[in-house]
Tab-separated table of N, CA, C and O in Angstrom:
chain	number	residue	atom	x	y	z
A	1	MET	N	-175.856	-5.060	-168.272
A	1	MET	CA	-175.012	-4.138	-168.978
A	1	MET	C	-175.482	-4.019	-170.422
A	1	MET	O	-175.902	-4.982	-171.035
A	2	SER	N	-175.405	-2.832	-170.966
A	2	SER	CA	-175.805	-2.588	-172.349
A	2	SER	C	-174.607	-2.641	-173.278
A	2	SER	O	-173.472	-2.444	-172.875
A	3	TRP	N	-174.891	-2.901	-174.538
A	3	TRP	CA	-173.916	-2.785	-175.621
A	3	TRP	C	-174.645	-1.990	-176.687
A	3	TRP	O	-175.538	-2.492	-177.347
A	4	VAL	N	-174.285	-0.717	-176.820
A	4	VAL	CA	-175.036	0.214	-177.658
A	4	VAL	C	-174.364	0.398	-179.014
A	4	VAL	O	-173.154	0.606	-179.085
A	5	ALA	N	-175.159	0.338	-180.048
A	5	ALA	CA	-174.712	0.692	-181.389
A	5	ALA	C	-175.543	1.886	-181.845
A	5	ALA	O	-176.780	1.841	-181.821
A	6	ASN	N	-174.869	2.966	-182.208
A	6	ASN	CA	-175.544	4.140	-182.758
A	6	ASN	C	-175.695	3.921	-184.259
A	6	ASN	O	-174.718	3.622	-184.941
A	7	VAL	N	-176.926	4.068	-184.761
A	7	VAL	CA	-177.219	3.780	-186.154
A	7	VAL	C	-177.982	4.946	-186.756
A	7	VAL	O	-178.904	5.478	-186.138
A	8	MET	N	-177.581	5.337	-187.968
A	8	MET	CA	-178.311	6.356	-188.723
A	8	MET	C	-178.508	5.867	-190.156
A	8	MET	O	-177.644	5.171	-190.692
A	9	PHE	N	-179.634	6.235	-190.733
A	9	PHE	CA	-179.937	5.959	-192.138
A	9	PHE	C	-180.269	7.265	-192.824
A	9	PHE	O	-181.015	8.085	-192.286
A	10	SER	N	-179.749	7.434	-194.009
A	10	SER	CA	-180.199	8.491	-194.893
A	10	SER	C	-180.742	7.797	-196.131
A	10	SER	O	-180.061	6.965	-196.731
A	11	VAL	N	-182.002	8.117	-196.480
A	11	VAL	CA	-182.660	7.469	-197.614
A	11	VAL	C	-183.473	8.498	-198.389
A	11	VAL	O	-183.765	9.588	-197.895
A	12	ASP	N	-183.850	8.120	-199.591
A	12	ASP	CA	-184.778	8.934	-200.383
A	12	ASP	C	-186.146	8.897	-199.715
A	12	ASP	O	-186.524	7.899	-199.101
A	13	MET	N	-186.889	9.972	-199.848
A	13	MET	CA	-188.217	10.030	-199.225
A	13	MET	C	-189.133	8.918	-199.710
A	13	MET	O	-190.037	8.497	-198.991
A	14	ALA	N	-188.890	8.409	-200.912
A	14	ALA	CA	-189.698	7.298	-201.438
A	14	ALA	C	-189.490	6.019	-200.629
A	14	ALA	O	-190.298	5.093	-200.719
A	15	ASP	N	-188.432	5.971	-199.824
A	15	ASP	CA	-188.128	4.784	-199.032
A	15	ASP	C	-188.528	4.899	-197.566
A	15	ASP	O	-188.136	4.064	-196.745
A	16	SER	N	-189.339	5.871	-197.224
A	16	SER	CA	-189.789	6.034	-195.834
A	16	SER	C	-190.457	4.776	-195.300
A	16	SER	O	-190.185	4.346	-194.177
A	17	ALA	N	-191.327	4.180	-196.102
A	17	ALA	CA	-192.036	2.980	-195.645
A	17	ALA	C	-191.055	1.832	-195.410
A	17	ALA	O	-191.244	1.030	-194.485
A	18	ASN	N	-190.007	1.749	-196.220
A	18	ASN	CA	-189.004	0.704	-196.018
A	18	ASN	C	-188.257	0.895	-194.703
A	18	ASN	O	-187.964	-0.076	-194.003
A	19	VAL	N	-187.946	2.144	-194.350
A	19	VAL	CA	-187.256	2.385	-193.078
A	19	VAL	C	-188.206	2.118	-191.916
A	19	VAL	O	-187.804	1.570	-190.895
A	20	GLU	N	-189.472	2.483	-192.070
A	20	GLU	CA	-190.452	2.186	-191.016
A	20	GLU	C	-190.565	0.679	-190.799
A	20	GLU	O	-190.633	0.214	-189.654
A	21	ALA	N	-190.564	-0.095	-191.882
A	21	ALA	CA	-190.618	-1.560	-191.762
A	21	ALA	C	-189.335	-2.092	-191.117
A	21	ALA	O	-189.382	-3.012	-190.289
A	22	LEU	N	-188.197	-1.531	-191.482
A	22	LEU	CA	-186.937	-1.927	-190.866
A	22	LEU	C	-186.949	-1.612	-189.377
A	22	LEU	O	-186.499	-2.410	-188.554
A	23	SER	N	-187.495	-0.462	-189.018
A	23	SER	CA	-187.597	-0.084	-187.609
A	23	SER	C	-188.484	-1.068	-186.842
A	23	SER	O	-188.158	-1.464	-185.721
A	24	ALA	N	-189.587	-1.480	-187.450
A	24	ALA	CA	-190.468	-2.464	-186.803
A	24	ALA	C	-189.735	-3.792	-186.622
A	24	ALA	O	-189.865	-4.442	-185.578
A	25	TRP	N	-188.942	-4.192	-187.607
A	25	TRP	CA	-188.133	-5.414	-187.494
A	25	TRP	C	-187.132	-5.286	-186.350
A	25	TRP	O	-186.965	-6.211	-185.559
A	26	LEU	N	-186.464	-4.132	-186.249
A	26	LEU	CA	-185.512	-3.913	-185.167
A	26	LEU	C	-186.191	-4.032	-183.805
A	26	LEU	O	-185.645	-4.595	-182.866
A	27	ARG	N	-187.397	-3.485	-183.700
A	27	ARG	CA	-188.124	-3.476	-182.429
A	27	ARG	C	-188.576	-4.869	-182.005
A	27	ARG	O	-188.547	-5.201	-180.823
A	28	THR	N	-188.976	-5.706	-182.987
A	28	THR	CA	-189.640	-6.957	-182.615
A	28	THR	C	-188.921	-8.238	-183.044
A	28	THR	O	-189.122	-9.282	-182.417
A	29	GLU	N	-188.131	-8.196	-184.098
A	29	GLU	CA	-187.580	-9.429	-184.667
A	29	GLU	C	-186.059	-9.489	-184.735
A	29	GLU	O	-185.500	-10.581	-184.884
A	30	ALA	N	-185.388	-8.370	-184.684
A	30	ALA	CA	-183.927	-8.362	-184.854
A	30	ALA	C	-183.255	-9.162	-183.748
A	30	ALA	O	-183.573	-8.985	-182.574
A	31	PRO	N	-182.335	-10.044	-184.111
A	31	PRO	CA	-181.651	-10.833	-183.093
A	31	PRO	C	-180.634	-10.012	-182.315
A	31	PRO	O	-180.078	-9.045	-182.826
A	32	ARG	N	-180.398	-10.425	-181.100
A	32	ARG	CA	-179.371	-9.789	-180.270
A	32	ARG	C	-178.029	-10.460	-180.482
A	32	ARG	O	-177.955	-11.665	-180.718
A	33	ARG	N	-176.987	-9.681	-180.351
A	33	ARG	CA	-175.612	-10.180	-180.464
A	33	ARG	C	-175.363	-11.214	-179.370
A	33	ARG	O	-175.541	-10.940	-178.188
A	34	GLY	N	-174.984	-12.411	-179.782
A	34	GLY	CA	-174.674	-13.462	-178.830
A	34	GLY	C	-175.881	-14.097	-178.167
A	34	GLY	O	-175.725	-15.021	-177.373
A	35	GLN	N	-177.085	-13.603	-178.458
A	35	GLN	CA	-178.318	-14.152	-177.894
A	35	GLN	C	-179.389	-14.184	-178.976
A	35	GLN	O	-180.418	-13.511	-178.863
A	36	PRO	N	-179.201	-14.947	-180.044
A	36	PRO	CA	-180.139	-14.901	-181.172
A	36	PRO	C	-181.562	-15.327	-180.820
A	36	PRO	O	-182.496	-15.015	-181.553
A	37	GLU	N	-181.733	-16.017	-179.683
A	37	GLU	CA	-183.085	-16.418	-179.277
A	37	GLU	C	-183.883	-15.241	-178.720
A	37	GLU	O	-185.105	-15.287	-178.647
A	38	ILE	N	-183.192	-14.167	-178.332
A	38	ILE	CA	-183.864	-12.963	-177.836
A	38	ILE	C	-184.025	-12.005	-179.000
A	38	ILE	O	-183.075	-11.748	-179.745
A	39	ARG	N	-185.213	-11.477	-179.153
A	39	ARG	CA	-185.518	-10.624	-180.304
A	39	ARG	C	-185.888	-9.217	-179.846
A	39	ARG	O	-186.498	-9.027	-178.799
A	40	GLY	N	-185.504	-8.242	-180.667
A	40	GLY	CA	-185.804	-6.842	-180.406
A	40	GLY	C	-184.601	-6.116	-179.834
A	40	GLY	O	-184.060	-6.521	-178.808
A	41	VAL	N	-184.154	-5.062	-180.552
A	41	VAL	CA	-182.955	-4.341	-180.127
A	41	VAL	C	-183.150	-2.823	-180.072
A	41	VAL	O	-182.237	-2.101	-179.705
A	42	GLY	N	-184.318	-2.339	-180.439
A	42	GLY	CA	-184.568	-0.903	-180.446
A	42	GLY	C	-185.368	-0.519	-181.676
A	42	GLY	O	-186.033	-1.352	-182.282
A	43	PHE	N	-185.285	0.755	-182.047
A	43	PHE	CA	-186.042	1.234	-183.201
A	43	PHE	C	-185.381	2.493	-183.744
A	43	PHE	O	-184.458	3.037	-183.149
A	44	LEU	N	-185.887	2.949	-184.888
A	44	LEU	CA	-185.382	4.156	-185.529
A	44	LEU	C	-186.432	5.262	-185.429
A	44	LEU	O	-187.634	4.987	-185.438
A	45	ARG	N	-185.965	6.478	-185.366
A	45	ARG	CA	-186.871	7.634	-185.348
A	45	ARG	C	-186.412	8.619	-186.424
A	45	ARG	O	-185.226	8.861	-186.577
A	46	LEU	N	-187.383	9.202	-187.120
A	46	LEU	CA	-187.089	10.203	-188.144
A	46	LEU	C	-186.644	11.495	-187.469
A	46	LEU	O	-187.356	12.040	-186.629
A	47	LEU	N	-185.454	11.971	-187.808
A	47	LEU	CA	-184.914	13.197	-187.213
A	47	LEU	C	-185.200	14.438	-188.043
A	47	LEU	O	-185.054	15.552	-187.550
A	48	THR	N	-185.573	14.252	-189.300
A	48	THR	CA	-185.682	15.388	-190.217
A	48	THR	C	-187.108	15.666	-190.671
A	48	THR	O	-187.304	16.370	-191.646
A	49	GLY	N	-188.088	15.126	-189.985
A	49	GLY	CA	-189.468	15.321	-190.395
A	49	GLY	C	-189.946	16.741	-190.127
A	49	GLY	O	-189.444	17.440	-189.249
A	50	ALA	N	-190.921	17.175	-190.923
A	50	ALA	CA	-191.510	18.502	-190.738
A	50	ALA	C	-192.062	18.608	-189.322
A	50	ALA	O	-192.765	17.730	-188.846
A	51	GLY	N	-191.701	19.657	-188.628
A	51	GLY	CA	-192.176	19.873	-187.271
A	51	GLY	C	-191.356	19.161	-186.206
A	51	GLY	O	-191.491	19.459	-185.030
A	52	THR	N	-190.521	18.198	-186.608
A	52	THR	CA	-189.695	17.489	-185.637
A	52	THR	C	-188.216	17.634	-185.943
A	52	THR	O	-187.392	16.980	-185.316
A	53	ASN	N	-187.886	18.478	-186.899
A	53	ASN	CA	-186.506	18.634	-187.329
A	53	ASN	C	-185.610	19.011	-186.155
A	53	ASN	O	-185.855	19.983	-185.460
A	54	GLN	N	-184.572	18.224	-185.948
A	54	GLN	CA	-183.627	18.453	-184.858
A	54	GLN	C	-182.338	19.104	-185.337
A	54	GLN	O	-181.424	19.297	-184.554
A	55	TRP	N	-182.256	19.444	-186.621
A	55	TRP	CA	-181.044	20.010	-187.183
A	55	TRP	C	-180.980	21.512	-186.966
A	55	TRP	O	-181.992	22.188	-186.882
A	56	GLY	N	-179.786	22.033	-186.925
A	56	GLY	CA	-179.583	23.472	-186.854
A	56	GLY	C	-179.737	24.100	-188.226
A	56	GLY	O	-179.896	23.422	-189.231
A	57	GLY	N	-179.696	25.411	-188.236
A	57	GLY	CA	-179.817	26.148	-189.496
A	57	GLY	C	-181.213	26.710	-189.668
A	57	GLY	O	-182.114	26.473	-188.870
A	58	TRP	N	-181.374	27.474	-190.720
A	58	TRP	CA	-182.659	28.143	-190.961
A	58	TRP	C	-183.540	27.409	-191.943
A	58	TRP	O	-184.665	27.800	-192.188
A	59	LYS	N	-183.030	26.348	-192.520
A	59	LYS	CA	-183.769	25.616	-193.545
A	59	LYS	C	-184.123	24.209	-193.063
A	59	LYS	O	-183.506	23.676	-192.154
A	60	GLN	N	-185.112	23.643	-193.723
A	60	GLN	CA	-185.485	22.251	-193.479
A	60	GLN	C	-184.552	21.366	-194.309
A	60	GLN	O	-184.323	21.646	-195.487
A	61	PRO	N	-183.979	20.303	-193.733
A	61	PRO	CA	-183.113	19.419	-194.526
A	61	PRO	C	-183.861	18.837	-195.722
A	61	PRO	O	-185.072	18.595	-195.653
A	62	GLU	N	-183.154	18.624	-196.791
A	62	GLU	CA	-183.750	18.052	-197.999
A	62	GLU	C	-183.355	16.580	-198.140
A	62	GLU	O	-183.040	16.107	-199.218
A	63	CYS	N	-183.362	15.894	-197.012
A	63	CYS	CA	-183.087	14.463	-196.983
A	63	CYS	C	-183.854	13.887	-195.797
A	63	CYS	O	-184.364	14.625	-194.968
A	64	GLU	N	-183.932	12.582	-195.762
A	64	GLU	CA	-184.523	11.924	-194.600
A	64	GLU	C	-183.409	11.224	-193.842
A	64	GLU	O	-182.643	10.448	-194.424
A	65	VAL	N	-183.315	11.506	-192.555
A	65	VAL	CA	-182.337	10.853	-191.691
A	65	VAL	C	-183.094	10.238	-190.519
A	65	VAL	O	-183.869	10.917	-189.849
A	66	TRP	N	-182.866	8.970	-190.319
A	66	TRP	CA	-183.455	8.198	-189.235
A	66	TRP	C	-182.325	7.761	-188.322
A	66	TRP	O	-181.221	7.485	-188.794
A	67	ALA	N	-182.569	7.668	-187.028
A	67	ALA	CA	-181.513	7.271	-186.100
A	67	ALA	C	-182.085	6.468	-184.945
A	67	ALA	O	-183.264	6.604	-184.595
A	68	GLY	N	-181.203	5.666	-184.349
A	68	GLY	CA	-181.574	4.903	-183.168
A	68	GLY	C	-180.339	4.437	-182.427
A	68	GLY	O	-179.266	4.285	-183.015
A	69	ALA	N	-180.491	4.233	-181.138
A	69	ALA	CA	-179.454	3.632	-180.294
A	69	ALA	C	-179.925	2.210	-180.012
A	69	ALA	O	-180.896	2.005	-179.287
A	70	LEU	N	-179.251	1.240	-180.621
A	70	LEU	CA	-179.685	-0.149	-180.543
A	70	LEU	C	-178.948	-0.878	-179.429
A	70	LEU	O	-177.753	-0.677	-179.228
A	71	ASN	N	-179.672	-1.730	-178.722
A	71	ASN	CA	-179.139	-2.447	-177.576
A	71	ASN	C	-178.785	-3.882	-177.957
A	71	ASN	O	-179.660	-4.661	-178.329
A	72	HIS	N	-177.509	-4.229	-177.848
A	72	HIS	CA	-177.018	-5.584	-178.138
A	72	HIS	C	-177.396	-6.050	-179.541
A	72	HIS	O	-177.665	-7.229	-179.764
A	73	ALA	N	-177.408	-5.146	-180.506
A	73	ALA	CA	-177.820	-5.495	-181.871
A	73	ALA	C	-176.781	-6.380	-182.549
A	73	ALA	O	-175.580	-6.129	-182.461
A	74	ASP	N	-177.253	-7.399	-183.225
A	74	ASP	CA	-176.408	-8.213	-184.092
A	74	ASP	C	-176.251	-7.408	-185.384
A	74	ASP	O	-177.136	-7.401	-186.240
A	75	LEU	N	-175.143	-6.708	-185.509
A	75	LEU	CA	-174.951	-5.788	-186.635
A	75	LEU	C	-174.787	-6.516	-187.960
A	75	LEU	O	-175.151	-5.971	-189.004
A	76	ASP	N	-174.285	-7.748	-187.934
A	76	ASP	CA	-174.247	-8.536	-189.168
A	76	ASP	C	-175.663	-8.808	-189.663
A	76	ASP	O	-175.945	-8.715	-190.855
A	77	ALA	N	-176.566	-9.140	-188.738
A	77	ALA	CA	-177.970	-9.382	-189.102
A	77	ALA	C	-178.613	-8.095	-189.621
A	77	ALA	O	-179.396	-8.134	-190.572
A	78	LEU	N	-178.282	-6.963	-189.011
A	78	LEU	CA	-178.816	-5.684	-189.487
A	78	LEU	C	-178.342	-5.413	-190.914
A	78	LEU	O	-179.142	-5.069	-191.786
A	79	ARG	N	-177.059	-5.572	-191.162
A	79	ARG	CA	-176.542	-5.320	-192.512
A	79	ARG	C	-177.163	-6.286	-193.521
A	79	ARG	O	-177.498	-5.890	-194.642
A	80	GLN	N	-177.350	-7.538	-193.120
A	80	GLN	CA	-177.994	-8.508	-194.014
A	80	GLN	C	-179.418	-8.063	-194.336
A	80	GLN	O	-179.840	-8.100	-195.488
A	81	ARG	N	-180.139	-7.627	-193.317
A	81	ARG	CA	-181.521	-7.170	-193.522
A	81	ARG	C	-181.556	-5.958	-194.447
A	81	ARG	O	-182.395	-5.882	-195.358
A	82	VAL	N	-180.653	-4.999	-194.236
A	82	VAL	CA	-180.602	-3.805	-195.094
A	82	VAL	C	-180.347	-4.204	-196.545
A	82	VAL	O	-180.952	-3.650	-197.463
A	83	SER	N	-179.483	-5.182	-196.748
A	83	SER	CA	-179.166	-5.601	-198.117
A	83	SER	C	-180.342	-6.309	-198.789
A	83	SER	O	-180.407	-6.352	-200.016
A	84	GLU	N	-181.279	-6.837	-198.010
A	84	GLU	CA	-182.431	-7.564	-198.554
A	84	GLU	C	-183.654	-6.694	-198.789
A	84	GLU	O	-184.595	-7.121	-199.460
A	85	VAL	N	-183.681	-5.493	-198.241
A	85	VAL	CA	-184.844	-4.608	-198.398
A	85	VAL	C	-184.983	-4.211	-199.873
A	85	VAL	O	-183.984	-3.867	-200.515
A	86	PRO	N	-186.199	-4.232	-200.410
A	86	PRO	CA	-186.395	-3.805	-201.800
A	86	PRO	C	-186.479	-2.266	-201.893
A	86	PRO	O	-187.545	-1.686	-202.095
A	87	TRP	N	-185.351	-1.610	-201.723
A	87	TRP	CA	-185.308	-0.146	-201.716
A	87	TRP	C	-185.771	0.422	-203.054
A	87	TRP	O	-185.410	-0.103	-204.113
A	88	CYS	N	-186.543	1.493	-203.009
A	88	CYS	CA	-186.942	2.195	-204.228
A	88	CYS	C	-185.728	2.852	-204.882
A	88	CYS	O	-185.603	2.860	-206.100
A	89	GLU	N	-184.871	3.428	-204.060
A	89	GLU	CA	-183.665	4.120	-204.526
A	89	GLU	C	-182.439	3.567	-203.776
A	89	GLU	O	-181.901	4.225	-202.882
A	90	PRO	N	-182.002	2.361	-204.140
A	90	PRO	CA	-180.916	1.739	-203.383
A	90	PRO	C	-179.610	2.529	-203.400
A	90	PRO	O	-178.859	2.489	-202.424
A	91	ASN	N	-179.333	3.252	-204.463
A	91	ASN	CA	-178.083	4.015	-204.525
A	91	ASN	C	-178.078	5.216	-203.581
A	91	ASN	O	-177.024	5.826	-203.376
A	92	LEU	N	-179.211	5.550	-203.010
A	92	LEU	CA	-179.290	6.676	-202.076
A	92	LEU	C	-179.259	6.234	-200.614
A	92	LEU	O	-179.206	7.071	-199.717
A	93	VAL	N	-179.297	4.932	-200.376
A	93	VAL	CA	-179.291	4.407	-199.005
A	93	VAL	C	-177.884	4.546	-198.416
A	93	VAL	O	-176.901	4.110	-199.006
A	94	GLN	N	-177.818	5.180	-197.252
A	94	GLN	CA	-176.576	5.265	-196.495
A	94	GLN	C	-176.856	4.784	-195.083
A	94	GLN	O	-177.777	5.263	-194.429
A	95	LEU	N	-176.075	3.833	-194.634
A	95	LEU	CA	-176.167	3.295	-193.284
A	95	LEU	C	-174.896	3.703	-192.559
A	95	LEU	O	-173.798	3.399	-193.016
A	96	LEU	N	-175.043	4.412	-191.450
A	96	LEU	CA	-173.905	4.812	-190.628
A	96	LEU	C	-174.005	4.077	-189.305
A	96	LEU	O	-175.055	4.118	-188.649
A	97	VAL	N	-172.926	3.393	-188.927
A	97	VAL	CA	-172.922	2.580	-187.714
A	97	VAL	C	-171.699	2.917	-186.867
A	97	VAL	O	-170.574	2.902	-187.373
A	98	MET	N	-171.936	3.222	-185.590
A	98	MET	CA	-170.858	3.357	-184.615
A	98	MET	C	-171.181	2.406	-183.477
A	98	MET	O	-172.074	2.659	-182.666
A	99	ASP	N	-170.462	1.305	-183.439
A	99	ASP	CA	-170.691	0.283	-182.428
A	99	ASP	C	-170.049	0.712	-181.106
A	99	ASP	O	-169.181	1.586	-181.077
A	100	GLN	N	-170.483	0.067	-180.036
A	100	GLN	CA	-169.899	0.314	-178.714
A	100	GLN	C	-168.382	0.231	-178.819
A	100	GLN	O	-167.856	-0.650	-179.495
A	101	GLU	N	-167.701	1.122	-178.173
A	101	GLU	CA	-166.246	1.201	-178.117
A	101	GLU	C	-165.601	1.611	-179.435
A	101	GLU	O	-164.390	1.575	-179.570
A	102	GLN	N	-166.393	2.000	-180.423
A	102	GLN	CA	-165.844	2.606	-181.629
A	102	GLN	C	-165.919	4.117	-181.460
A	102	GLN	O	-166.787	4.624	-180.749
A	103	ALA	N	-165.035	4.833	-182.129
A	103	ALA	CA	-164.941	6.280	-181.951
A	103	ALA	C	-165.545	7.067	-183.108
A	103	ALA	O	-165.652	8.289	-183.020
A	104	PHE	N	-165.921	6.388	-184.194
A	104	PHE	CA	-166.482	7.092	-185.346
A	104	PHE	C	-167.440	6.169	-186.097
A	104	PHE	O	-167.402	4.950	-185.945
A	105	PHE	N	-168.291	6.784	-186.911
A	105	PHE	CA	-169.246	6.026	-187.713
A	105	PHE	C	-168.559	5.376	-188.904
A	105	PHE	O	-167.672	5.964	-189.520
A	106	ARG	N	-169.008	4.168	-189.228
A	106	ARG	CA	-168.628	3.503	-190.470
A	106	ARG	C	-169.783	3.720	-191.443
A	106	ARG	O	-170.947	3.635	-191.057
A	107	VAL	N	-169.484	3.994	-192.703
A	107	VAL	CA	-170.496	4.293	-193.711
A	107	VAL	C	-170.641	3.114	-194.657
A	107	VAL	O	-169.659	2.654	-195.243
A	108	TRP	N	-171.877	2.648	-194.792
A	108	TRP	CA	-172.208	1.540	-195.677
A	108	TRP	C	-173.177	2.039	-196.742
A	108	TRP	O	-174.105	2.799	-196.432
A	109	MET	N	-172.980	1.623	-197.985
A	109	MET	CA	-173.862	2.002	-199.090
A	109	MET	C	-174.081	0.795	-199.993
A	109	MET	O	-173.265	-0.135	-200.009
A	110	ILE	N	-175.171	0.829	-200.748
A	110	ILE	CA	-175.489	-0.245	-201.686
A	110	ILE	C	-174.966	0.163	-203.064
A	110	ILE	O	-175.348	1.201	-203.591
A	111	ARG	N	-174.115	-0.685	-203.608
A	111	ARG	CA	-173.605	-0.483	-204.955
A	111	ARG	C	-173.579	-1.835	-205.643
A	111	ARG	O	-173.116	-2.827	-205.066
A	112	GLY	N	-174.104	-1.872	-206.851
A	112	GLY	CA	-174.146	-3.128	-207.590
A	112	GLY	C	-174.960	-4.193	-206.882
A	112	GLY	O	-174.649	-5.374	-206.969
A	113	GLY	N	-175.982	-3.773	-206.133
A	113	GLY	CA	-176.835	-4.712	-205.415
A	113	GLY	C	-176.222	-5.281	-204.151
A	113	GLY	O	-176.774	-6.200	-203.551
A	114	GLU	N	-175.100	-4.725	-203.723
A	114	GLU	CA	-174.390	-5.245	-202.560
A	114	GLU	C	-174.142	-4.124	-201.549
A	114	GLU	O	-173.742	-3.015	-201.925
A	115	LEU	N	-174.372	-4.412	-200.278
A	115	LEU	CA	-174.078	-3.454	-199.213
A	115	LEU	C	-172.598	-3.541	-198.898
A	115	LEU	O	-172.102	-4.609	-198.539
A	116	ARG	N	-171.889	-2.417	-199.051
A	116	ARG	CA	-170.441	-2.403	-198.842
A	116	ARG	C	-170.049	-1.239	-197.951
A	116	ARG	O	-170.652	-0.169	-198.012
A	117	GLN	N	-169.009	-1.448	-197.169
A	117	GLN	CA	-168.474	-0.359	-196.356
A	117	GLN	C	-167.625	0.523	-197.258
A	117	GLN	O	-166.744	0.055	-197.965
A	118	PHE	N	-167.907	1.830	-197.213
A	118	PHE	CA	-167.186	2.774	-198.048
A	118	PHE	C	-166.171	3.586	-197.264
A	118	PHE	O	-165.100	3.888	-197.765
A	119	ALA	N	-166.513	3.990	-196.099
A	119	ALA	CA	-165.570	4.848	-195.364
A	119	ALA	C	-165.881	4.789	-193.892
A	119	ALA	O	-167.021	4.618	-193.506
A	120	PRO	N	-164.932	5.024	-193.094
A	120	PRO	CA	-163.523	4.718	-193.327
A	120	PRO	C	-163.274	3.268	-192.950
A	120	PRO	O	-163.966	2.707	-192.125
A	121	SER	N	-162.289	2.689	-193.550
A	121	SER	CA	-161.935	1.319	-193.185
A	121	SER	C	-160.665	1.280	-192.347
A	121	SER	O	-160.420	0.330	-191.624
A	122	GLU	N	-159.853	2.315	-192.452
A	122	GLU	CA	-158.654	2.415	-191.621
A	122	GLU	C	-158.261	3.877	-191.500
A	122	GLU	O	-158.646	4.674	-192.348
A	123	PRO	N	-157.575	4.282	-190.517
A	123	PRO	CA	-157.195	3.464	-189.368
A	123	PRO	C	-158.409	3.194	-188.484
A	123	PRO	O	-159.440	3.854	-188.633
A	124	ASP	N	-158.264	2.248	-187.582
A	124	ASP	CA	-159.339	2.034	-186.624
A	124	ASP	C	-158.815	2.200	-185.207
A	124	ASP	O	-157.645	2.467	-184.987
A	125	GLU	N	-159.724	2.066	-184.257
A	125	GLU	CA	-159.427	2.381	-182.858
A	125	GLU	C	-158.326	1.511	-182.254
A	125	GLU	O	-157.724	1.888	-181.253
A	126	GLU	N	-158.052	0.365	-182.854
A	126	GLU	CA	-157.045	-0.549	-182.331
A	126	GLU	C	-155.648	-0.264	-182.888
A	126	GLU	O	-154.662	-0.816	-182.407
A	127	ASP	N	-155.554	0.581	-183.913
A	127	ASP	CA	-154.256	0.861	-184.538
A	127	ASP	C	-153.368	1.708	-183.635
A	127	ASP	O	-153.846	2.620	-182.950
A	128	GLU	N	-152.077	1.407	-183.662
A	128	GLU	CA	-151.077	2.169	-182.916
A	128	GLU	C	-151.151	3.638	-183.320
A	128	GLU	O	-151.166	3.969	-184.498
A	129	GLY	N	-151.210	4.513	-182.330
A	129	GLY	CA	-151.222	5.953	-182.586
A	129	GLY	C	-152.566	6.533	-182.985
A	129	GLY	O	-152.657	7.721	-183.280
A	130	PHE	N	-153.622	5.701	-183.012
A	130	PHE	CA	-154.947	6.223	-183.391
A	130	PHE	C	-155.386	7.310	-182.434
A	130	PHE	O	-155.829	8.366	-182.845
A	131	HIS	N	-155.260	7.044	-181.132
A	131	HIS	CA	-155.618	8.019	-180.112
A	131	HIS	C	-154.354	8.786	-179.728
A	131	HIS	O	-153.360	8.196	-179.326
A	132	ARG	N	-154.381	10.090	-179.855
A	132	ARG	CA	-153.197	10.918	-179.583
A	132	ARG	C	-152.754	10.850	-178.143
A	132	ARG	O	-151.579	10.926	-177.841
A	133	ASN	N	-153.699	10.760	-177.220
A	133	ASN	CA	-153.382	10.888	-175.803
A	133	ASN	C	-153.308	9.558	-175.065
A	133	ASN	O	-153.488	9.529	-173.864
A	134	ARG	N	-153.060	8.484	-175.759
A	134	ARG	CA	-152.998	7.187	-175.056
A	134	ARG	C	-151.645	6.570	-175.172
A	134	ARG	O	-150.910	6.714	-176.040
């Protein structure tokens, strides 16, 4: 059985190499949730590159967005790794994470040298009345 986490990064173009290195870490070294001895959970792919743009509209996006569906990823380890990367433009790094059984992305950004969740923190899927039809 899989446990999928949908992950997206938006970064400054100067940080492309950092995301590529992070993707290589995810593919080969990232620990699995509950199985830290097993390494590798997936990888990231650039969605906004010239010639590969998957976005709608008539223009090319003016940002870089990378995405991946990670298998059994230890998301605490991922966030720790993101906080340790020597980003060229740390204030432009946005990490969006939607873990298995979550209904929306959580947004993480670096401020003051610390990776923090910015939005949304509540309500969440476990709160009474979150789902209208349940």
